[in-house]
CSV table of C-alpha atoms in Angstrom, one decimal:
chain,number,residue,atom,x,y,z
A,1,MET,CA,-7.4,-9.8,3.1
A,2,ASP,CA,-3.6,-9.4,3.5
A,3,ASP,CA,-1.9,-6.0,3.2
A,4,ALA,CA,-0.6,-6.4,-0.3
A,5,PRO,CA,-4.1,-7.0,-1.8
A,6,LEU,CA,-5.4,-4.1,0.4
A,7,LEU,CA,-2.8,-1.8,-1.2
A,8,GLU,CA,-3.8,-3.0,-4.7
A,9,LEU,CA,-7.4,-2.3,-3.8
A,10,ALA,CA,-6.6,1.2,-2.6
A,11,ALA,CA,-4.4,1.9,-5.7
A,12,GLY,CA,-7.1,0.7,-8.0
A,13,LEU,CA,-9.7,2.9,-6.4
A,14,ALA,CA,-7.3,5.9,-6.4
A,15,ARG,CA,-6.7,5.4,-10.1
A,16,ARG,CA,-10.4,5.3,-10.8
A,17,ALA,CA,-11.1,8.3,-8.7
A,18,ALA,CA,-8.4,10.2,-10.5
A,19,ALA,CA,-10.1,9.5,-13.8
A,20,ALA,CA,-13.5,10.6,-12.4
A,21,ILE,CA,-12.0,13.8,-11.2
A,22,GLU,CA,-10.5,14.6,-14.6
A,23,ALA,CA,-13.8,13.9,-16.3
A,24,VAL,CA,-15.5,16.4,-14.0
A,25,ARG,CA,-12.7,19.0,-14.7
A,26,ARG,CA,-13.2,18.6,-18.5
A,27,ALA,CA,-17.0,18.9,-18.2
A,28,GLY,CA,-16.9,22.0,-16.0
A,29,PHE,CA,-18.0,22.4,-12.5
A,30,VAL,CA,-19.1,24.9,-9.9
A,31,VAL,CA,-17.4,25.6,-6.5
A,32,ASP,CA,-19.5,25.4,-3.4
A,33,ARG,CA,-18.5,26.2,0.2
A,34,LYS,CA,-18.6,23.9,3.2
A,35,SER,CA,-19.6,25.1,6.7
A,36,ASP,CA,-15.9,26.0,7.4
A,37,GLU,CA,-15.8,28.0,4.1
A,38,SER,CA,-13.4,25.6,2.5
A,39,PRO,CA,-14.2,24.8,-1.2
A,40,VAL,CA,-15.9,21.6,-2.4
A,41,THR,CA,-16.8,20.6,-5.9
A,42,GLU,CA,-18.7,17.8,-7.7
A,43,ALA,CA,-15.3,16.1,-8.2
A,44,ASP,CA,-14.8,15.8,-4.4
A,45,HIS,CA,-18.2,14.1,-4.1
A,46,VAL,CA,-17.9,11.8,-7.1
A,47,ALA,CA,-14.4,10.6,-6.2
A,48,GLU,CA,-15.4,10.0,-2.5
A,49,ALA,CA,-18.5,8.1,-3.4
A,50,LEU,CA,-16.5,5.8,-5.7
A,51,ILE,CA,-13.8,5.2,-3.2
A,52,VAL,CA,-15.9,4.6,-0.1
A,53,GLU,CA,-18.3,2.3,-2.0
A,54,GLY,CA,-15.3,0.2,-3.2
A,55,LEU,CA,-13.7,0.1,0.2
A,56,ARG,CA,-16.9,-0.9,2.1
A,57,ALA,CA,-17.7,-3.5,-0.5
A,58,ALA,CA,-14.3,-5.2,-0.3
A,59,THR,CA,-13.5,-4.6,3.4
A,60,PRO,CA,-16.8,-4.4,5.3
A,61,ASP,CA,-15.0,-5.0,8.6
A,62,ILE,CA,-12.8,-1.9,8.2
A,63,PRO,CA,-14.5,1.4,8.9
A,64,VAL,CA,-14.0,4.3,6.4
A,65,VAL,CA,-13.4,7.8,7.6
A,66,ALA,CA,-13.8,10.1,4.5
A,67,GLU,CA,-13.4,13.9,4.4
A,68,GLU,CA,-16.8,14.8,2.8
A,69,GLU,CA,-18.8,12.4,4.9
A,70,VAL,CA,-17.2,13.9,8.0
A,71,ALA,CA,-18.0,17.4,6.7
A,72,GLY,CA,-21.6,16.2,6.3
A,73,GLY,CA,-21.9,15.1,9.9
A,74,LEU,CA,-21.1,11.4,9.7
A,75,VAL,CA,-19.3,10.5,13.0
A,76,THR,CA,-17.0,7.5,13.0
A,77,ALA,CA,-15.1,6.6,16.2
A,78,ALA,CA,-11.5,5.7,15.9
A,79,CYS,CA,-10.9,2.0,16.2
A,80,PRO,CA,-7.9,-0.5,15.8
A,81,ALA,CA,-8.1,-0.3,12.0
A,82,PHE,CA,-9.7,2.2,9.7
A,83,TRP,CA,-9.3,3.7,6.3
A,84,LEU,CA,-8.7,7.5,5.9
A,85,VAL,CA,-9.8,9.0,2.6
A,86,ASP,CA,-9.2,12.4,1.1
A,87,PRO,CA,-10.9,12.1,-2.3
A,88,LEU,CA,-9.5,15.4,-3.7
A,89,ASP,CA,-6.7,16.9,-1.7
A,90,GLY,CA,-6.0,20.3,-3.0
A,91,THR,CA,-9.5,21.4,-4.0
A,92,ARG,CA,-8.4,25.0,-4.0
A,93,ASP,CA,-5.9,24.4,-6.7
A,94,PHE,CA,-8.3,22.2,-8.6
A,95,ALA,CA,-10.8,24.9,-8.5
A,96,LYS,CA,-8.3,27.5,-9.7
A,97,GLY,CA,-7.2,25.4,-12.7
A,98,ARG,CA,-3.8,24.3,-11.2
A,99,THR,CA,-2.5,20.8,-11.5
A,100,GLU,CA,-1.4,20.1,-7.9
A,101,TYR,CA,-4.2,17.9,-6.4
A,102,ALA,CA,-4.3,14.3,-5.3
A,103,VAL,CA,-6.4,11.4,-4.3
A,104,CYS,CA,-5.3,9.9,-0.9
A,105,ILE,CA,-6.3,6.6,0.6
A,106,GLY,CA,-4.5,5.4,3.7
A,107,LEU,CA,-5.0,2.5,6.1
A,108,VAL,CA,-4.3,2.9,9.8
A,109,ARG,CA,-3.7,0.2,12.3
A,110,GLU,CA,-3.2,0.8,16.0
A,111,GLY,CA,-2.7,4.5,15.3
A,112,ARG,CA,-0.1,4.0,12.6
A,113,ALA,CA,-0.4,4.6,8.9
A,114,VAL,CA,0.6,1.3,7.4
A,115,LEU,CA,-0.2,1.6,3.7
A,116,GLY,CA,-1.1,4.4,1.4
A,117,ALA,CA,-2.1,4.9,-2.2
A,118,LEU,CA,-2.0,8.3,-3.9
A,119,ALA,CA,-2.9,9.3,-7.4
A,120,LEU,CA,-2.1,12.6,-9.1
A,121,PRO,CA,-4.9,13.0,-11.6
A,122,ALA,CA,-3.4,15.8,-13.7
A,123,THR,CA,-0.2,13.9,-14.4
A,124,GLY,CA,-1.4,10.3,-14.4
A,125,GLU,CA,1.0,9.3,-11.6
A,126,VAL,CA,0.0,6.6,-9.1
A,127,PHE,CA,2.0,5.9,-6.0
A,128,GLY,CA,1.8,3.0,-3.4
A,129,GLY,CA,3.6,2.2,-0.2
A,130,LEU,CA,3.4,-0.6,2.3
A,131,LEU,CA,5.4,-0.5,5.5
A,132,GLY,CA,8.0,-3.3,5.4
A,133,ALA,CA,7.5,-4.0,1.7
A,134,GLY,CA,8.6,-0.8,0.0
A,135,ALA,CA,7.1,1.9,-2.3
A,136,TRP,CA,6.4,2.2,-6.0
A,137,LYS,CA,5.3,4.6,-8.7
A,138,GLU,CA,3.6,4.1,-12.0
A,139,ASP,CA,2.7,6.5,-14.8
A,140,ALA,CA,3.1,6.2,-18.6
A,141,ALA,CA,6.0,3.9,-17.7
A,142,PRO,CA,5.5,0.6,-15.9
A,143,ARG,CA,5.5,0.3,-12.1
A,144,ARG,CA,8.9,0.6,-10.5
A,145,PRO,CA,10.2,0.8,-7.0
A,146,ILE,CA,11.0,4.2,-5.5
A,147,GLN,CA,12.9,5.4,-2.4
A,148,VAL,CA,14.0,8.5,-0.6
A,149,ARG,CA,17.4,9.9,-1.5
A,150,GLN,CA,20.4,11.0,0.5
A,151,PRO,CA,20.6,14.8,0.3
A,152,PRO,CA,22.8,15.9,-2.6
A,153,PRO,CA,26.1,17.8,-1.9
A,154,GLU,CA,24.6,21.1,-3.0
A,155,GLY,CA,22.0,20.9,-0.2
A,156,LEU,CA,18.3,20.1,0.5
A,157,THR,CA,15.3,20.7,-1.7
A,158,VAL,CA,12.6,21.9,0.6
A,159,LEU,CA,8.9,21.8,-0.2
A,160,ALA,CA,6.5,24.1,1.5
A,161,SER,CA,2.7,24.3,1.3
A,162,ARG,CA,1.7,27.0,-1.1
A,163,GLN,CA,-0.9,28.3,1.3
A,164,TYR,CA,1.6,28.4,4.3
A,165,ALA,CA,4.9,29.0,2.4
A,166,ASP,CA,5.4,32.3,4.3
A,167,ASP,CA,4.7,30.9,7.8
A,168,PRO,CA,7.1,32.6,10.2
A,169,ARG,CA,8.1,29.2,11.7
A,170,MET,CA,9.7,28.1,8.5
A,171,GLY,CA,12.8,30.4,8.7
A,172,PRO,CA,13.8,29.3,12.2
A,173,PHE,CA,13.3,25.7,11.4
A,174,LEU,CA,15.5,25.8,8.3
A,175,ALA,CA,18.2,28.0,9.9
A,176,GLY,CA,21.5,26.2,9.9
A,177,ARG,CA,20.4,23.6,7.4
A,178,PRO,CA,22.1,23.4,4.0
A,179,VAL,CA,19.1,24.4,1.8
A,180,ALA,CA,19.8,24.5,-2.0
A,181,GLU,CA,16.2,25.2,-3.1
A,182,ARG,CA,12.8,26.0,-1.7
A,183,ARG,CA,9.7,25.2,-3.7
A,184,SER,CA,6.0,25.9,-3.0
A,185,ALA,CA,3.6,23.2,-3.9
A,186,SER,CA,0.1,22.1,-2.9
A,187,SER,CA,-1.6,18.9,-1.7
A,188,ALA,CA,-0.2,15.5,-0.9
A,189,LEU,CA,1.9,15.7,-4.0
A,190,LYS,CA,4.7,16.9,-1.7
A,191,PHE,CA,4.8,13.5,0.0
A,192,CYS,CA,5.1,11.8,-3.4
A,193,ARG,CA,8.1,14.0,-4.3
A,194,VAL,CA,9.9,13.2,-1.1
A,195,ALA,CA,9.2,9.5,-1.4
A,196,GLU,CA,10.5,9.3,-5.0
A,197,GLY,CA,13.7,11.2,-4.2
A,198,ALA,CA,12.8,14.5,-6.0
A,199,ALA,CA,12.9,16.5,-2.7
A,200,ASP,CA,14.3,16.0,0.8
A,201,LEU,CA,12.2,17.9,3.3
A,202,TYR,CA,8.6,19.0,3.7
A,203,PRO,CA,7.9,20.9,7.0
A,204,ARG,CA,4.2,21.4,7.5
A,205,PHE,CA,3.3,24.3,9.7
A,206,GLY,CA,-0.4,24.9,9.6
A,207,PRO,CA,-3.6,22.9,10.1
A,208,THR,CA,-4.1,19.6,8.4
A,209,MET,CA,-6.5,16.7,9.0
A,210,GLU,CA,-5.6,13.0,9.3
A,211,TRP,CA,-6.9,12.2,5.8
A,212,ASP,CA,-4.5,14.8,4.4
A,213,SER,CA,-1.4,12.9,5.7
A,214,ALA,CA,-2.1,9.2,6.3
A,215,ALA,CA,-1.5,7.9,2.8
A,216,GLY,CA,1.4,10.2,2.3
A,217,GLN,CA,3.1,9.2,5.6
A,218,ALA,CA,2.7,5.5,4.8
A,219,LEU,CA,4.2,6.1,1.3
A,220,VAL,CA,7.2,8.1,2.6
A,221,GLU,CA,8.0,5.7,5.4
A,222,ALA,CA,7.7,2.7,3.1
A,223,ALA,CA,10.2,4.5,0.8
A,224,GLY,CA,12.7,4.8,3.7
A,225,GLY,CA,11.8,8.3,5.0
A,226,ALA,CA,10.0,9.5,8.1
A,227,VAL,CA,7.0,11.7,9.1
A,228,THR,CA,7.1,12.9,12.6
A,229,LEU,CA,6.0,15.7,14.9
A,230,VAL,CA,8.3,18.7,15.2
A,231,ASP,CA,9.9,17.2,18.3
A,232,GLY,CA,10.6,13.9,16.5
A,233,THR,CA,7.9,11.8,18.0
A,234,ALA,CA,5.5,9.8,15.9
A,235,LEU,CA,2.6,11.3,14.0
A,236,ARG,CA,-0.3,9.1,15.1
A,237,TYR,CA,-3.9,8.6,14.0
A,238,GLY,CA,-7.3,8.4,15.6
A,239,LYS,CA,-6.8,11.8,17.4
A,240,PRO,CA,-9.9,13.8,18.6
A,241,GLY,CA,-11.5,15.6,15.7
A,242,TRP,CA,-9.1,13.9,13.3
A,243,ARG,CA,-6.8,17.0,13.5
A,244,ASN,CA,-3.0,16.9,13.0
A,245,PRO,CA,-0.4,19.1,14.8
A,246,ASP,CA,2.5,20.5,12.8
A,247,PHE,CA,4.7,17.7,11.3
A,248,ILE,CA,7.9,17.2,9.4
A,249,CYS,CA,8.3,14.9,6.4
A,250,ARG,CA,11.9,13.8,5.8
A,251,GLY,CA,13.7,11.8,3.2
A,252,ALA,CA,16.9,9.9,4.1
């Protein structure tokens, strides 16, 4: 299967998972705790099962690395190509009744995130990006292309993770930059806002896993932006334990 159909596969599964998550939210749910004390809900499990079943049926030759399976002890070795799935990024916000959570499906080849599909269940937005082919968004309006923006004259709009908005590294990093506005937000939604030109910079100081960032990185880079380590080198995938170092997501 070529990359364009793979992106459509991922986008379709992200859309279906988003609908399943909203159905769980409407029906009510309990919040459990994983071994690391992070929250997990029925919505995480339902969405992940839907996604991994769809990916494995359509692309049996491409391994799937999914957050809840890894948490349950399933060990998958990194290989030349693999899917990275976060079925419900932002479970804390979902559990608290907020609207900032996302479905993330990314494809990695040779350590690089090459395509990504993200759905924002609470708003009905779906995003897709394929390196070399551009990025798009659809919601109540039809699908249309998106791209990062040049920073406006008044300065940068900076997004910060809600959980790490007060990280002491943020101030020194932003010092000397023309910042017009800082906003706190949760989940991979921040990648979407940079990719569509609604924000300019998302510095991430604090722990993340590869399934948190792969789809978003592919989306932003397909839209003309970049996601790098703090020193400007590439953020790569297939690292030990699937853990990311700090990274910076930039628009134009």
